mmCIF file of C-alpha atoms in Angstrom:
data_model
loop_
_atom_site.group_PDB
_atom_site.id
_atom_site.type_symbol
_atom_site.label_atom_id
_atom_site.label_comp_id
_atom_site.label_asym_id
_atom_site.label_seq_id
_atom_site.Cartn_x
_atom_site.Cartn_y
_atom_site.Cartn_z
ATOM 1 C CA UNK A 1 83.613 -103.740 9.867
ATOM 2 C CA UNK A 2 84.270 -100.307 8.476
ATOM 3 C CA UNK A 3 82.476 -97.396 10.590
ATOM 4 C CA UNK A 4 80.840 -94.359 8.789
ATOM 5 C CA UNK A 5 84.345 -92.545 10.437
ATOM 6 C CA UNK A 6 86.494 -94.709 7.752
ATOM 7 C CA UNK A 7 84.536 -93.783 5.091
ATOM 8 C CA UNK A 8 85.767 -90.988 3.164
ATOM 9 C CA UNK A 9 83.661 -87.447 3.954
ATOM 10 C CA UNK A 10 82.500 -86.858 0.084
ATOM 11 C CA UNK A 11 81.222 -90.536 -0.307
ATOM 12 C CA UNK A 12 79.330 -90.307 3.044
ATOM 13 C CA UNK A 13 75.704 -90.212 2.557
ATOM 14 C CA UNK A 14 73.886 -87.432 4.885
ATOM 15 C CA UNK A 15 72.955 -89.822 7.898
ATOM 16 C CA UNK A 16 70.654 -87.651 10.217
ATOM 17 C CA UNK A 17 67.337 -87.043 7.612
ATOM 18 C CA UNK A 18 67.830 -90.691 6.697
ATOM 19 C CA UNK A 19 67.805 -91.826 10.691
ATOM 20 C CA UNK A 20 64.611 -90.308 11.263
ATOM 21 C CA UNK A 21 62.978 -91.103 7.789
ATOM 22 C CA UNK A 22 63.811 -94.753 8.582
ATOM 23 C CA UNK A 23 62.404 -94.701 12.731
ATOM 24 C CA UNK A 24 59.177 -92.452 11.767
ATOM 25 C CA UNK A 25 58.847 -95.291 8.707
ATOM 26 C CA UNK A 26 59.461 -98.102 11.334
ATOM 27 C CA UNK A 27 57.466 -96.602 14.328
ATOM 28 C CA UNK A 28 54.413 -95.809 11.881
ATOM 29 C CA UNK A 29 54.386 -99.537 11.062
ATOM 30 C CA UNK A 30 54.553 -100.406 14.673
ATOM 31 C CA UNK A 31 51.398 -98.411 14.973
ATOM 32 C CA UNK A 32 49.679 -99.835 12.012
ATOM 33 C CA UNK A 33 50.144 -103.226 13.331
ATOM 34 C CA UNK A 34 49.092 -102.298 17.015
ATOM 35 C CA UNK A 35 46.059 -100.188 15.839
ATOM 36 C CA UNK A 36 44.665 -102.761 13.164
ATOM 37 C CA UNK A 37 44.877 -105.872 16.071
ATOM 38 C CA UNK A 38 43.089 -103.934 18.074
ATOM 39 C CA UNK A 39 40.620 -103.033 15.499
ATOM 40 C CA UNK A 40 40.467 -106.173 14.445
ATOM 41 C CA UNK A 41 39.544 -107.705 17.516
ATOM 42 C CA UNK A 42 37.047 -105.298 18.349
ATOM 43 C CA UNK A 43 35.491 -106.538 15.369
ATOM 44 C CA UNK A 44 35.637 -109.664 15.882
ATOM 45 C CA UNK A 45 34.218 -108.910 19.211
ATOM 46 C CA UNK A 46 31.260 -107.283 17.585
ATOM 47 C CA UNK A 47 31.823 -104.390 19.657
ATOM 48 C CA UNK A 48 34.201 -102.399 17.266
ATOM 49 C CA UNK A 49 31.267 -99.798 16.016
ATOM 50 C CA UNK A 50 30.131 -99.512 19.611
ATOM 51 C CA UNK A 51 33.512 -97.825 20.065
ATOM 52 C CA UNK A 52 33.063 -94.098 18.886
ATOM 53 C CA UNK A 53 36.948 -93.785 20.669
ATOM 54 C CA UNK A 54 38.338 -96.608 18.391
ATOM 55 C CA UNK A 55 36.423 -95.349 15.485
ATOM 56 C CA UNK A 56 38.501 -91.826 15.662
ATOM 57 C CA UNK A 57 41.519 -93.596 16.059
ATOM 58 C CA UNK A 58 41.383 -95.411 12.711
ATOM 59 C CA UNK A 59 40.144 -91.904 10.942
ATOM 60 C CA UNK A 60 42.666 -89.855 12.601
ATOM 61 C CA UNK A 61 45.007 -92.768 10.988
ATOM 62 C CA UNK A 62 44.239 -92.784 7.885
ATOM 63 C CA UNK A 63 47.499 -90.028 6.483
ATOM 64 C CA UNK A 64 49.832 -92.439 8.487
ATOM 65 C CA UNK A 65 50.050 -94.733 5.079
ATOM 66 C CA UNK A 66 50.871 -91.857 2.994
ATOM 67 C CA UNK A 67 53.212 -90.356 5.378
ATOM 68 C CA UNK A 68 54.820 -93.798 6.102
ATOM 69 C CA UNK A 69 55.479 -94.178 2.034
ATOM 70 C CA UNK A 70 56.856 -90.908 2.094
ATOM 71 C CA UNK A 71 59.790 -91.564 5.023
ATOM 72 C CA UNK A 72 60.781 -94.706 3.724
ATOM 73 C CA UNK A 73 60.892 -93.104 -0.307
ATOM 74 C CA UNK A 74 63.439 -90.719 1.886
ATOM 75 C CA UNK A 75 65.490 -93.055 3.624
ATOM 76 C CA UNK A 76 65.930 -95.065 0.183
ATOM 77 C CA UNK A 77 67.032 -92.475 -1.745
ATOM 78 C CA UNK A 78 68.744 -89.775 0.226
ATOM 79 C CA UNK A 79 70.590 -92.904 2.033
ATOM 80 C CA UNK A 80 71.847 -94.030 -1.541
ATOM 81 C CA UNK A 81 73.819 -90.787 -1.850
ATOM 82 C CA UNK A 82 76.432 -89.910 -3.018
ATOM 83 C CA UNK A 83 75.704 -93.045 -5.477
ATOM 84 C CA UNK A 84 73.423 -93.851 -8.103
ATOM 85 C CA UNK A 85 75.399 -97.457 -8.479
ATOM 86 C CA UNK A 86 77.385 -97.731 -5.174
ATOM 87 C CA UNK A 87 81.221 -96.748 -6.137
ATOM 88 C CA UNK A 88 80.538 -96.946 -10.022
ATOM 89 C CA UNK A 89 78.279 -93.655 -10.971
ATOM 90 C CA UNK A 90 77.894 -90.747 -8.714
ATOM 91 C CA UNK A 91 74.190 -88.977 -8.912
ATOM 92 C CA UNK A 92 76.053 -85.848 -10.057
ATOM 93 C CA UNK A 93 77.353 -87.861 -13.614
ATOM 94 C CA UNK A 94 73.758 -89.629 -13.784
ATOM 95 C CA UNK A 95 71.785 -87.151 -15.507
ATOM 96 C CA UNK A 96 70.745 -87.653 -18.863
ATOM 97 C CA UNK A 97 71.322 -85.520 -21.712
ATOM 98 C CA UNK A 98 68.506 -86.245 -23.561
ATOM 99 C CA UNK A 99 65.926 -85.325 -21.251
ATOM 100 C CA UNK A 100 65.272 -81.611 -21.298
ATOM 101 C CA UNK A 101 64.198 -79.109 -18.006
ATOM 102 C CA UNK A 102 61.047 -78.171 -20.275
ATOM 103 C CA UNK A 103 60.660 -82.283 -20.407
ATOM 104 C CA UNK A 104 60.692 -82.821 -16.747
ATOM 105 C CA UNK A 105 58.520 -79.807 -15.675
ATOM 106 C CA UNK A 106 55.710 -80.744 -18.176
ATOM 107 C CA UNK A 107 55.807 -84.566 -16.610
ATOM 108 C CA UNK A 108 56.153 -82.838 -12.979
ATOM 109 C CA UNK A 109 52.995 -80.740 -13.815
ATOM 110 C CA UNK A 110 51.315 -83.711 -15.163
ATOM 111 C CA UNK A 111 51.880 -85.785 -12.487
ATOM 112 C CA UNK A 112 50.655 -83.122 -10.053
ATOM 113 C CA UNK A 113 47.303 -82.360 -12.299
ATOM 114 C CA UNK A 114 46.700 -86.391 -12.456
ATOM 115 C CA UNK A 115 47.449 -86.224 -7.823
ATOM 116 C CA UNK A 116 45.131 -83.479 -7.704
ATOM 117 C CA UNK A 117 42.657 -85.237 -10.062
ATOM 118 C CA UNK A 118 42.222 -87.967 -8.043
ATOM 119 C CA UNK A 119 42.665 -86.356 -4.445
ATOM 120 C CA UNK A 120 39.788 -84.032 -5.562
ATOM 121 C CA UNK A 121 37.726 -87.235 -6.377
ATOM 122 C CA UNK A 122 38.536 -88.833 -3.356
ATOM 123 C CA UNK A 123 37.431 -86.232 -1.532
ATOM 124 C CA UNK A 124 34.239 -85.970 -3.413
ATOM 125 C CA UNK A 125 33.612 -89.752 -2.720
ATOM 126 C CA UNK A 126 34.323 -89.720 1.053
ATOM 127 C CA UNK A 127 32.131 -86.194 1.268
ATOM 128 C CA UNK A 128 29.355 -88.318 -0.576
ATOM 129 C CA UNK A 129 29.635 -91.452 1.798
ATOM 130 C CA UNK A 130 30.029 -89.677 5.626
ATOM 131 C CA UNK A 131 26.670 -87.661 4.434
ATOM 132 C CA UNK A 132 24.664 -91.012 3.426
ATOM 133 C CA UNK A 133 25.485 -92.209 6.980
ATOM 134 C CA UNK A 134 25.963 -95.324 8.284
ATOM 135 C CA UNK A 135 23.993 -98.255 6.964
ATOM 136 C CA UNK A 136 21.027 -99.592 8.498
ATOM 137 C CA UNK A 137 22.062 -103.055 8.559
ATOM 138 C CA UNK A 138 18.326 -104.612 8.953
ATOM 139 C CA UNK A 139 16.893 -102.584 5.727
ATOM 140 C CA UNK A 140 20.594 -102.691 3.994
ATOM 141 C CA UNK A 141 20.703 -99.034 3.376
ATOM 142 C CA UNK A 142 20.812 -95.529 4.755
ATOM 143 C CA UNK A 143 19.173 -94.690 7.790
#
């Protein structure tokens, strides 16, 4: 098997940011799995909103998904390197020349207007639901 040592030092990709990307994507699944069992169970228990403890746990949680995405977008593309198409096209030759700086900053802005649009809405919704309370399950609606 050839080692990352036989491979030539220009075609290596950079191994460290990818090692960690990869365990904090791994370990943050591990926690997902360990976390929603438990939840789970709890619920099926009956005892799960009884549990203010638990209850944190799955709120304090909730950026794990996002940061999870995140590591493993990281260890997928910064591992790739040096290739775009592994010893055919180098990232370097893989630009195009028909998309323009001008082209990609006005997508890059749009992309972050559309992220904000809907973070900013999310927000919004979540303020609107944790001030309704919690349901009054006999009635079926706000305490």
């Amino acid at each position: 098997m050839t080692g990352l040592s036989d491979i030539p030092r220009d075609d290596q990709p950079p191994v460290e940011i990818v090692y960690y990307a990869y365990h904090i994507m791994a370990g943050l699944g591990s926690i997902f799995v360990a976390v929603l069992a438990l939840a789970a169970f709890f619920l099926w228990r009956g005892s799960l909103f009884d549990r203010p403890g638990m209850l944190w746990v799955l709120m304090l949680a909730m950026p794990f998904p996002y940061i999870a995405n995140e590591a493993g977008w990281v260890a997928a593309e910064v591992g790739r390197q040096p290739w775009t198409v592994y010893a055919l096209q180098r990232v370097a030759h893989a630009s195009s020349t028909n998309v323009t700086a001008g082209m990609t900053y006005f997508t890059l802005i749009g992309f972050m207007g559309l992220y904000l649009v809907v973070g900013l809405l999310y927000l919004l919704l979540f303020a609107r639901i944790v001030n309704e309370g919690p349901l009054d399950q006999a009635r079926g609606g706000p305490r």
